[in-house]
Tab-separated table of C-alpha atoms in Angstrom:
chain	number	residue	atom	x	y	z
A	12	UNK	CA	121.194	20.277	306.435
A	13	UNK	CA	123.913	21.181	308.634
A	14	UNK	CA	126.129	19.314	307.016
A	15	UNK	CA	125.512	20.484	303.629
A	16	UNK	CA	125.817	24.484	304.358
A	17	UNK	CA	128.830	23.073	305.893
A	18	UNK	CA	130.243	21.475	303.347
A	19	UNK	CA	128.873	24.680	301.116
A	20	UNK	CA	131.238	26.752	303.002
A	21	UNK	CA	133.849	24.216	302.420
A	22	UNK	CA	132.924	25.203	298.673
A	23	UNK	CA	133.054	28.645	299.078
A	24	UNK	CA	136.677	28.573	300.619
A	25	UNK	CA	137.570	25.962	297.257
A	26	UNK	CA	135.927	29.136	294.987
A	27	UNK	CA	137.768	31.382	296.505
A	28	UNK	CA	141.456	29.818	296.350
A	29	UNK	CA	140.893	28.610	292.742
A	30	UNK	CA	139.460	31.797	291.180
A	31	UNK	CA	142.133	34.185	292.890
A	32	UNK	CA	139.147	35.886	294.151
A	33	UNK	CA	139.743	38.693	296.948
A	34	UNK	CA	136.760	39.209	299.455
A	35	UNK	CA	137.176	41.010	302.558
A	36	UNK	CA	137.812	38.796	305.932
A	37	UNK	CA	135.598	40.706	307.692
A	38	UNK	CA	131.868	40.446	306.902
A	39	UNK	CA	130.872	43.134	308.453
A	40	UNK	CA	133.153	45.701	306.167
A	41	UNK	CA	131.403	47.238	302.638
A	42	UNK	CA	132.660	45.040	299.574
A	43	UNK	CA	133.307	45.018	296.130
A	44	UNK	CA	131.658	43.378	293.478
A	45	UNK	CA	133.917	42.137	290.569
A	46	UNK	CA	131.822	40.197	288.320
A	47	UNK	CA	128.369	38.552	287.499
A	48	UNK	CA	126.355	38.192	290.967
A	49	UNK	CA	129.575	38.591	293.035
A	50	UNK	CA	132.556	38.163	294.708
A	51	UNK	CA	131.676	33.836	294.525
A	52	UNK	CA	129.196	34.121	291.725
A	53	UNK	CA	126.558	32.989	294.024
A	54	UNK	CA	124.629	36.324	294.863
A	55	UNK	CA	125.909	36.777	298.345
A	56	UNK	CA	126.972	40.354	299.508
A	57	UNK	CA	129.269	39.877	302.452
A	58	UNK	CA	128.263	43.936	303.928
A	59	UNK	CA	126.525	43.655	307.297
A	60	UNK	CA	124.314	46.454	308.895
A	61	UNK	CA	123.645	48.101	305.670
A	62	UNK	CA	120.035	50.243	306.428
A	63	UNK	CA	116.899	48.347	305.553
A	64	UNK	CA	114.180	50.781	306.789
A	65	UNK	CA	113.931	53.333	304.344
A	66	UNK	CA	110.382	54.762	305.990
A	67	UNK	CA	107.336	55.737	303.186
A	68	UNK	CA	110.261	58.268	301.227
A	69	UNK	CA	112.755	55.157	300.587
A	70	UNK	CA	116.204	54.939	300.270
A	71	UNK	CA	117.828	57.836	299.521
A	72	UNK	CA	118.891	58.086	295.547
A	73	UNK	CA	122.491	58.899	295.196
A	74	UNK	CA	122.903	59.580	291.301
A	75	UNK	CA	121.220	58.142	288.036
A	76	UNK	CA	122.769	57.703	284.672
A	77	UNK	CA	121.822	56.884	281.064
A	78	UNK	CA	123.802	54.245	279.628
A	79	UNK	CA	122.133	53.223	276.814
A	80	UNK	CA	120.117	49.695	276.473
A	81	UNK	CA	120.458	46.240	277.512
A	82	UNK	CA	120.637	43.624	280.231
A	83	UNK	CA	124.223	44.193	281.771
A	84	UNK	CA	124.421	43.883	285.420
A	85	UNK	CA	127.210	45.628	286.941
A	86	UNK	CA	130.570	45.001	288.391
A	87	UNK	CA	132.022	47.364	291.441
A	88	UNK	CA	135.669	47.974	292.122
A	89	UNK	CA	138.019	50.316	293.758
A	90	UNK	CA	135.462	52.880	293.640
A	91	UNK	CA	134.539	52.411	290.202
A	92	UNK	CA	131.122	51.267	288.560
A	93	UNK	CA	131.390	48.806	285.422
A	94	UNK	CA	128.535	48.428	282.862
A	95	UNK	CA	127.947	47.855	279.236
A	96	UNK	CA	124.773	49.249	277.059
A	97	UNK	CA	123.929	49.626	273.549
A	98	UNK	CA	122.897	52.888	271.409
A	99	UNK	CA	123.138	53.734	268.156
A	100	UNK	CA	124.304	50.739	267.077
A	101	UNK	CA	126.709	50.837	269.016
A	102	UNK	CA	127.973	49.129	272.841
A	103	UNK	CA	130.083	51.348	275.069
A	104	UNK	CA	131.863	50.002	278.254
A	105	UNK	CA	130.936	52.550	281.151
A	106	UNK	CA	133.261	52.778	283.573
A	107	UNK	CA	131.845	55.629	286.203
A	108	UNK	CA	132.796	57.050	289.555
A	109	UNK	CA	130.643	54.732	292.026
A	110	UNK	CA	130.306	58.342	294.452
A	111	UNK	CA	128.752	60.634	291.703
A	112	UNK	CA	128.080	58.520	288.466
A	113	UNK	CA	130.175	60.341	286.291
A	114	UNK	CA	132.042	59.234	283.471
A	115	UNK	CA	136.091	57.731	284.352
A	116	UNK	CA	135.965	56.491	280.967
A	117	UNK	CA	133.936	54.985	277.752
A	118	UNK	CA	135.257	52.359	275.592
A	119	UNK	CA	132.476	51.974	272.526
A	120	UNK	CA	132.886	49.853	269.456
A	121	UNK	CA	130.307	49.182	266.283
A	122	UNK	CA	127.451	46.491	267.436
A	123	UNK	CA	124.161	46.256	266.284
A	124	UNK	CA	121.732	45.974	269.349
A	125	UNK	CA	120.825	42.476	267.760
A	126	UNK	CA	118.995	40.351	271.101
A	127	UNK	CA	115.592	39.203	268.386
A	128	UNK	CA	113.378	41.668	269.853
A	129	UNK	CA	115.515	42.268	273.556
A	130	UNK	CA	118.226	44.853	272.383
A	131	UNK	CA	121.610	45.427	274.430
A	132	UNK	CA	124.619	43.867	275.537
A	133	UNK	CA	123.447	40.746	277.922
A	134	UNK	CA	127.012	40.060	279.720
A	135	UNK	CA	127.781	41.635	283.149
A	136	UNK	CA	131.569	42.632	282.873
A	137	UNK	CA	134.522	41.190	285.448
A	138	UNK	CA	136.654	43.155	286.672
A	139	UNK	CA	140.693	40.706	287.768
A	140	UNK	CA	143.206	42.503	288.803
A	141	UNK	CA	144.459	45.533	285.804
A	142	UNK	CA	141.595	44.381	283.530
A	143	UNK	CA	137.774	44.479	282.757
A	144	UNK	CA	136.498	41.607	280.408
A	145	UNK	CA	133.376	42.199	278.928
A	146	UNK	CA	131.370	39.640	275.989
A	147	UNK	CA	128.869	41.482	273.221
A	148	UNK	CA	125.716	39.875	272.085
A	149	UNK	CA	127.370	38.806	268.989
A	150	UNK	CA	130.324	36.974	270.683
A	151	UNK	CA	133.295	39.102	270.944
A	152	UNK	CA	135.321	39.152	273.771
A	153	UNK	CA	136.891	42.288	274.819
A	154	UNK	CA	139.623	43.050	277.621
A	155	UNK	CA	140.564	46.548	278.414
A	156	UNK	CA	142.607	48.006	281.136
A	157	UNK	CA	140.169	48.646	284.296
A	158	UNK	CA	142.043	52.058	285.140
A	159	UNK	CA	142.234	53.800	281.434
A	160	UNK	CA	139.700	51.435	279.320
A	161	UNK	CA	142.613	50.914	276.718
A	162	UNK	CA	142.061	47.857	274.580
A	163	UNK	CA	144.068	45.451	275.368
A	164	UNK	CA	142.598	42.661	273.235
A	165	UNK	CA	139.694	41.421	271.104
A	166	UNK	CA	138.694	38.286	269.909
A	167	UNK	CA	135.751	37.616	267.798
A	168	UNK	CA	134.976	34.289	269.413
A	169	UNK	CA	132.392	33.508	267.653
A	170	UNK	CA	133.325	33.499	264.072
A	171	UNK	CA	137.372	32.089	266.024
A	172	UNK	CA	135.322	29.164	267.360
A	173	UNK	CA	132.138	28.831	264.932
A	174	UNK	CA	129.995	28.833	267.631
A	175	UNK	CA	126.359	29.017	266.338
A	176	UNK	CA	124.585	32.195	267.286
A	177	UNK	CA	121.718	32.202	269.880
A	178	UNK	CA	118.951	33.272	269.617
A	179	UNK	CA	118.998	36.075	271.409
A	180	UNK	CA	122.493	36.751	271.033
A	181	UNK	CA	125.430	35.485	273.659
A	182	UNK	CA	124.694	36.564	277.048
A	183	UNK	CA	126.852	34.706	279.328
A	184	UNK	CA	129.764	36.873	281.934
A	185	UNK	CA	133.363	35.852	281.683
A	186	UNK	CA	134.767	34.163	284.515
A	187	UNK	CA	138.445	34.028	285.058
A	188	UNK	CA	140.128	30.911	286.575
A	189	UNK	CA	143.990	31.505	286.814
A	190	UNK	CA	145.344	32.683	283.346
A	191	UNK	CA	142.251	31.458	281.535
A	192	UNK	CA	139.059	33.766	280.661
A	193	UNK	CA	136.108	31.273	279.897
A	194	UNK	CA	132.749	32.167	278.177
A	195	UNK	CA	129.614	30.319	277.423
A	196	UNK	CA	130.301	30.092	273.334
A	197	UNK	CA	130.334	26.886	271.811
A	198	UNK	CA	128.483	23.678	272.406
A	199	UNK	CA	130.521	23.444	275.305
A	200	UNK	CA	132.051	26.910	276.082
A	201	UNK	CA	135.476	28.031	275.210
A	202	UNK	CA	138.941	29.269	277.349
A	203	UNK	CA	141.215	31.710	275.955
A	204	UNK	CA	144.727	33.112	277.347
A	205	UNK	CA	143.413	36.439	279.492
A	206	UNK	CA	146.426	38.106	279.074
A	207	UNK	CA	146.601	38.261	274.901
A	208	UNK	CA	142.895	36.350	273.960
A	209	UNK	CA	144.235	33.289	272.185
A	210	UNK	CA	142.119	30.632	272.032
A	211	UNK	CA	143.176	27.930	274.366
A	212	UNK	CA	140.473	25.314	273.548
A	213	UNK	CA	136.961	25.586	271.938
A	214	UNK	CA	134.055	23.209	271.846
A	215	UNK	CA	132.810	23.443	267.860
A	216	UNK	CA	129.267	24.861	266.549
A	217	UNK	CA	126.701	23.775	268.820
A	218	UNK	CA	124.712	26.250	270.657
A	219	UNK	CA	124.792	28.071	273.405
A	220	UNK	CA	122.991	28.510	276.410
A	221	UNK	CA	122.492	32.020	278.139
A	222	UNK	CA	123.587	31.727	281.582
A	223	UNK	CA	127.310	32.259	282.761
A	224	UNK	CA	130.258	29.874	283.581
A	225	UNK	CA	130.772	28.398	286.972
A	226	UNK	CA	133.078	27.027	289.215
A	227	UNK	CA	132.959	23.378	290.532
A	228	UNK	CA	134.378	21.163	293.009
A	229	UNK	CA	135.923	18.214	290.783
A	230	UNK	CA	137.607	15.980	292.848
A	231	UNK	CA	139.294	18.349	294.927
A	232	UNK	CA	140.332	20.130	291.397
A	233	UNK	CA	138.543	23.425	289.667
A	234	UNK	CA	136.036	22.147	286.964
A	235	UNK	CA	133.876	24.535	285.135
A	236	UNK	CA	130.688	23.941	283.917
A	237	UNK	CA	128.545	25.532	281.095
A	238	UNK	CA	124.795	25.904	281.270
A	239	UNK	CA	124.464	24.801	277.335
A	240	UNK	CA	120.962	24.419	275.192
A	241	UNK	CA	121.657	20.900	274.983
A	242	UNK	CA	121.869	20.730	279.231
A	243	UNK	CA	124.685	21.149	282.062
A	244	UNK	CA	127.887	20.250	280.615
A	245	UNK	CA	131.021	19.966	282.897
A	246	UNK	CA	134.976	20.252	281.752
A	247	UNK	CA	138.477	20.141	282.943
A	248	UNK	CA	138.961	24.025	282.645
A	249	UNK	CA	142.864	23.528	281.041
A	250	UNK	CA	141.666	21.378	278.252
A	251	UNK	CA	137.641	21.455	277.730
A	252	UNK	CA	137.676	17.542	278.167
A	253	UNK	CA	134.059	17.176	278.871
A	254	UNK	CA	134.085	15.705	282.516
A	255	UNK	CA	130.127	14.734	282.602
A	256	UNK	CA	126.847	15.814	280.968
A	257	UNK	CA	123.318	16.039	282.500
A	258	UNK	CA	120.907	16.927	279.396
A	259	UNK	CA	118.415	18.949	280.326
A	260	UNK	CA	116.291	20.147	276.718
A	261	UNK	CA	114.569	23.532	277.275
A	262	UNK	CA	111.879	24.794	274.722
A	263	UNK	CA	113.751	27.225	272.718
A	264	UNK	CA	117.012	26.625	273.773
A	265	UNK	CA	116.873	28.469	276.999
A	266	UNK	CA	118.689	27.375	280.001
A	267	UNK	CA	120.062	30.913	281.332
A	268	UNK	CA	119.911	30.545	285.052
A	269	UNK	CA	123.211	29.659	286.377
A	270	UNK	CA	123.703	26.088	288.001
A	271	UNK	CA	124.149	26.503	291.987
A	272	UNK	CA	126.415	23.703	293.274
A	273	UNK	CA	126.890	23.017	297.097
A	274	UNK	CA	127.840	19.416	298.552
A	275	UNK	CA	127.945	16.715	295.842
A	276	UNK	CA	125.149	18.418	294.313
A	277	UNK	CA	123.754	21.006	291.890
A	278	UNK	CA	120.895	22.572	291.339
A	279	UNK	CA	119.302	23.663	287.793
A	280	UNK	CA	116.565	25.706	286.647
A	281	UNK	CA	114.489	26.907	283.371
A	282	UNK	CA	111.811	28.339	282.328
A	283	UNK	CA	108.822	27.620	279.656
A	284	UNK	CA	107.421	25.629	282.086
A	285	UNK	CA	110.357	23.421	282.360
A	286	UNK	CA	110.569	23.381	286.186
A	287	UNK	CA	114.151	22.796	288.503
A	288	UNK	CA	116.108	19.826	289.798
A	289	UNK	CA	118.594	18.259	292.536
A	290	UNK	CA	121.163	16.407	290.504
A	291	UNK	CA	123.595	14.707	292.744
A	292	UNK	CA	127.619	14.075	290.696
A	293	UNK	CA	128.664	11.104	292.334
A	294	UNK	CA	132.147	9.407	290.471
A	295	UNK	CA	131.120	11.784	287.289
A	296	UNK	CA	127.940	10.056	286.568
A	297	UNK	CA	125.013	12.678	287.297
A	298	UNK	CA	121.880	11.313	289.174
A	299	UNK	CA	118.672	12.930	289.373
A	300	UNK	CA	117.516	13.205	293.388
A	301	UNK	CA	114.408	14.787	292.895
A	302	UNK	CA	112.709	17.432	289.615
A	303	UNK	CA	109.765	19.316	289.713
A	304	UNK	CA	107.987	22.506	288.369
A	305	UNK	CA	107.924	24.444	291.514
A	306	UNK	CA	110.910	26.872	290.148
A	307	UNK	CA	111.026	28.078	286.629
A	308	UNK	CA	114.077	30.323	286.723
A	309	UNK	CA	114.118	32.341	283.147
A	310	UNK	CA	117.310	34.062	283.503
A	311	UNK	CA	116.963	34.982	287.241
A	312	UNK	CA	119.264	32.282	289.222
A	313	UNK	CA	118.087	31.588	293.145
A	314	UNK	CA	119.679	32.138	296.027
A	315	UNK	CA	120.886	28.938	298.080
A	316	UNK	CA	120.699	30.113	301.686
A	317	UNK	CA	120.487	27.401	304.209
A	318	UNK	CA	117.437	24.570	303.662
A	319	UNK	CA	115.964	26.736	301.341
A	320	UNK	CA	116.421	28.324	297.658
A	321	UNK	CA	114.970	31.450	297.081
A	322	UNK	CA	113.957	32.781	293.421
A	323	UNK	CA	112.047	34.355	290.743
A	324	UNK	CA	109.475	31.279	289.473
A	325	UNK	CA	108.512	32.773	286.022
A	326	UNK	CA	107.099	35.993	287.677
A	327	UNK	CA	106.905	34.946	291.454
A	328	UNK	CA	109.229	35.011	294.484
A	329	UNK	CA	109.488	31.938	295.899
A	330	UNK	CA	111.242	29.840	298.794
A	331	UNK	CA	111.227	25.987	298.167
A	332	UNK	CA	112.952	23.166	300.361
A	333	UNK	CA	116.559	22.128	299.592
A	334	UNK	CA	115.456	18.312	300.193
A	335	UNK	CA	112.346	17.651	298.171
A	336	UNK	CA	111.616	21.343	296.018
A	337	UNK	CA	108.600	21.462	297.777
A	338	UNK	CA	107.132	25.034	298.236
A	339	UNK	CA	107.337	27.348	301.058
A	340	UNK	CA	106.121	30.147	300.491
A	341	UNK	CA	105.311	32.219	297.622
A	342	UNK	CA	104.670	36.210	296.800
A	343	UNK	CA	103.550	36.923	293.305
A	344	UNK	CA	103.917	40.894	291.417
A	345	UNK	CA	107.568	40.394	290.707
A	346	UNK	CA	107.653	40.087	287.515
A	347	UNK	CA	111.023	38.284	285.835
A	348	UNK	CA	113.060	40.082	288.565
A	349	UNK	CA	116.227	39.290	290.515
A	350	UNK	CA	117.381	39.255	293.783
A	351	UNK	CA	120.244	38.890	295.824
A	352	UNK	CA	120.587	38.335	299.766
A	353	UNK	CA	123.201	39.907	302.314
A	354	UNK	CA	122.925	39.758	306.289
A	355	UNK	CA	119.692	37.050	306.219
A	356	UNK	CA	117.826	39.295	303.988
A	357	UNK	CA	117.048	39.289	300.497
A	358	UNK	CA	117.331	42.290	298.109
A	359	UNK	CA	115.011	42.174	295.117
A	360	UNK	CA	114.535	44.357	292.080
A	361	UNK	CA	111.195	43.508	290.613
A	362	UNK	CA	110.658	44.063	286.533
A	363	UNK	CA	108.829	47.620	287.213
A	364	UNK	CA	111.954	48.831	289.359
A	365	UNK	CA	111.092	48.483	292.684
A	366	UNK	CA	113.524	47.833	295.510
A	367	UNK	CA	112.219	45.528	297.979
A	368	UNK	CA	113.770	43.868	301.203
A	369	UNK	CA	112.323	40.704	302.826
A	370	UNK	CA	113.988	38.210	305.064
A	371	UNK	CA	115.408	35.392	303.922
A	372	UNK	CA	112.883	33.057	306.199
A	373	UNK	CA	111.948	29.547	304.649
A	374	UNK	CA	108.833	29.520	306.890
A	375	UNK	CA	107.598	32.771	305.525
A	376	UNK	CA	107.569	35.655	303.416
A	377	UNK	CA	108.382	38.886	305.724
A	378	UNK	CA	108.789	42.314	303.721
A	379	UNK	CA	110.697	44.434	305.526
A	380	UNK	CA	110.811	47.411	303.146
A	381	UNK	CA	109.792	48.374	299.408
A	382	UNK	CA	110.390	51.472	297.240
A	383	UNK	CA	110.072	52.574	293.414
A	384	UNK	CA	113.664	53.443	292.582
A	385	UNK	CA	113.373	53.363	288.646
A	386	UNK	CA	111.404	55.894	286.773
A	387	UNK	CA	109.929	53.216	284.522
A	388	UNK	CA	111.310	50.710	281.595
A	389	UNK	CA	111.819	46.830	282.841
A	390	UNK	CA	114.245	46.144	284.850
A	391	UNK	CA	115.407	42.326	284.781
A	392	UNK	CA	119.008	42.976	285.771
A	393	UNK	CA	119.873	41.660	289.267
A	394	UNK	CA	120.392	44.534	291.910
A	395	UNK	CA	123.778	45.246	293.175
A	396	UNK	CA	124.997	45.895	297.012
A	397	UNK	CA	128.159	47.460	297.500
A	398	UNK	CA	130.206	49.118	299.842
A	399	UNK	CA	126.693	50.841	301.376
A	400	UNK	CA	124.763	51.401	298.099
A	401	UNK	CA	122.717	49.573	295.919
A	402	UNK	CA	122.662	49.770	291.403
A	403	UNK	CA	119.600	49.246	289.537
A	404	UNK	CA	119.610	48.941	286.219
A	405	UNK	CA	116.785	48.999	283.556
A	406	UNK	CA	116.853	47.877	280.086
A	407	UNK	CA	116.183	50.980	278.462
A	408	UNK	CA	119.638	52.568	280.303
A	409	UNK	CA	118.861	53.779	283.162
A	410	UNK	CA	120.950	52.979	286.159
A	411	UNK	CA	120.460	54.216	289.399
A	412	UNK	CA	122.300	54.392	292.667
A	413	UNK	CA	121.017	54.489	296.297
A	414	UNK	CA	122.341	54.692	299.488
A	415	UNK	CA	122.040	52.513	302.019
A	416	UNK	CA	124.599	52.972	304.687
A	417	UNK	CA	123.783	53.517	307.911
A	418	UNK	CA	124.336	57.021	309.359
C-alpha cells in the first residue's frame, strides 16, 4: 500500500500542474477552497491544527445565512464565500464575506426549483482565477466575474448540446482544465471555451449522470472522465474522443458519487443497492479487480486515505479495505451525509446537521467530537474547512459558519 499512496501523491502533483490549481506549500497554513470538494477534488483540506475539541457547548458559530434552497456546496476564496440556492423561482449566486456572512454580491436569474421532488440548484460553484462558474438544474452554464458577479457569459447547454434532462435535474460542478470549462451534460459530458462559453465539443442526447467531472492520469496526459447513467466514461479533454468505458447500470440512472482514481486504478460507487468497485485501466481496457455491496455511495463520494476508503454507505459511515472492499468498521445514524478529512481526521455533516469529528483510523471508529450546528432541515451537502472555519449547508437555505481555529 505504500506504493500506491505513493504513487497517489504522484497523482496529486499531476492534478495539480494540469488543472492550474494553487494550494498552499505549506500544510500547516489555512486554505482556500475553489470548487466541488476542494483544492484536488478529492475532499482533502490541507489546514493542520485546526481545534477539534469543542467541549459539551461545540464549536463556536460564527454567522448563519438564508440562501434559499438546494444542494450547493460551497466554494471559498480570497475571503469570500460562494453558493447558489433557489427561491421564488428563482437561483441567485451568493457571493458573501467569509468573516461576517454578509452579502458582496447576488447574481439571480429566472429558474424554476425543478429537482422532481428535491428543489434547488445541485452544482457547487468554482471559483479560477477572475471568474466563478456555476451550472443550474436545468443545464445552463453561467460565468460571472468572482469580484463584482457581472455576467460574463451564459450558455444554455442543454438545449446547445440536446442533452436529455435528468431526472432530477443536472447536478454536476464545473471543473476547469486550462481554457476549457467541462460539465457532466451529455451522454458523455461537454467542454466549452471558459473565457466566452462556446461549445468546444459535446457528446449528443444521452443522459446524464449526477456526479462531477474529474481529472485522470492518461498516459502521462490530463483525461477527464464523466460519471454518466450509462457508467464511467473517459475522454481526451481537447476533443471528447471517448478514451475507454466501464458500464456500470444504476437503477434509475443514478451514479452521482464521483470516481476516486489513485495508481492505475479507480474506484466507483452507487447507490440502490448497487454496491462499489476497484477497476484497474491498464492500456485503456478497464478490468474489474474486485465489486461488492459493502459501499453504496448515493451522492456522498468517500474519502481515499491510505489502505482504507471512508464513506457514507446509504445512511452509514463506513471504512472498508483498499485491497478487497472488505469492511472495517462501521457507525450507523448518519443519514445520506458527507464528510471530508484534514490532519488524519474526518469531518462529517450528518443529514440532521450535526458536525462530527472522528479519526480517520481503518482499525476503528474513534469520535473525537460531535455538535448540532444546523437548526433543522436535511443537510446532504458536504461540510467545508477553510482557513479555520467550517460551512454547513442545509437544503432548505440555511448555511452556517463555525470557527474552528485554535486560539
Amino acid at each position: 500500500m505504500l506504493q500506491i499512496a505513493h504513487r497517489f501523491a504522484s497523482f496529486a502533483c499531476f492534478f495539480v500542474m494540469c488543472a492550474g490549481v494553487a494550494i498552499i506549500s505549506d500544510p500547516g497554513q489555512a486554505a482556500d477552497w475553489p470548487q466541488w470538494r476542494g483544492p484536488l477534488r478529492n475532499g482533502y483540506s490541507a489546514e493542520k491544527g485546526w481545534n477539534s475539541q469543542w467541549g459539551a457547548g461545540g464549536p463556536r458559530k460564527a454567522w448563519a445565512v438564508q440562501v434559499g434552497e438546494g444542494f450547493s456546496s460551497v466554494a471559498v476564496v480570497g475571503g469570500k464565500v460562494y453558493t447558489v440556492g433557489n427561491s421564488a423561482n428563482k437561483d441567485t449566486v451568493w457571493c458573501l464575506d467569509s468573516g461576517s456572512g454578509r452579502p458582496v454580491w447576488q447574481y439571480p436569474y429566472p429558474c424554476a426549483p425543478g429537482g422532481n421532488g428535491y428543489s434547488g440548484p445541485r452544482a457547487t460553484p468554482t471559483v479560477d482565477g477572475p471568474n466563478v462558474y456555476t451550472l443550474s438544474n436545468d443545464g445552463r452554464a453561467f460565468c460571472l466575474n468572482a469580484a463584482n458577479g457581472r455576467l460574463v457569459w451564459m450558455r444554455d447547454l442543454r438545449r446547445d448540446t440536446k442533452a436529455s434532462d435528468p431526472t432530477w435535474g443536472f447536478a454536476g460542478s464545473p471543473l476547469i482544465l486550462g481554457n476549457l470549462a467541462f460539465y457532466n451534460v451529455g451522454a458523455a459530458g461537454a467542454a466549452v471555451d471558459k473565457l466566452s462559453g462556446r461549445v468546444v465539443w459535446s457528446s449528443g442526447g444521452g443522459p446524464a449522470g449526477y456526479s462531477s467531472p474529474i481529472l485522470f492520469d492518461a498516459g502521462g496526459k490530463p483525461g477527464v472522465s464523466f460519471f454518466v447513467a450509462a457508467g464511467l466514461v473517459g475522454v481526451d479533454p481537447q476533443t471528447g474522443r471517448k478514451l475507454w468505458q466501464q458500464d456500470w447500470n444504476t437503477p434509475n440512472d443514478v451514479n452521482a458519487a464521483d470516481p476516486i482514481f489513485f495508481a492505475d486504478s479507480v474506484f466507483i460507487s452507487a447507490n440502490y443497492n448497487h454496491g462499489c468497485a476497484l477497476i484497474r485501466l491498464a492500456g485503456g481496457r478497464p478490468s474489474v479487480l474486485w465489486e461488492n455491496r459493502n459501499m453504496r455511495n448515493h451522492f456522498n463520494t468517500c474519502i481515499l486515505a491510505g489502505s482504507a476508503f471512508y464513506g457514507n454507505d446509504d445512511n452509514t459511515l463506513k471504512c472498508i479495505d483498499v485491497r478487497t472492499g472488505a469492511d472495517k468498521w462501521q457507525n450507523r445514524g448518519i443519514g445520506k451525509g458527507g464528510l471530508i478529512i484534514s490532519d488524519g481526521k474526518l469531518i462529517v455533516l450528518s443529514e440532521r446537521g450535526e458536525l462530527i469529528v472522528a479519526a480517520a483510523n481503518p482499525d476503528r471508529y474513534t469520535e473525537l467530537a460531535r455538535a448540532q450546528v444546523m437548526s433543522g432541515g436535511t443537510s446532504w451537502a458536504h461540510p467545508v474547512l477553510a482557513n479555520g472555519f467550517i460551512y454547513c449547508r442545509s437544503h432548505e437555505g440555511e448555511l452556517v459558519c463555525v470557527d474552528v481555529r485554535r486560539r
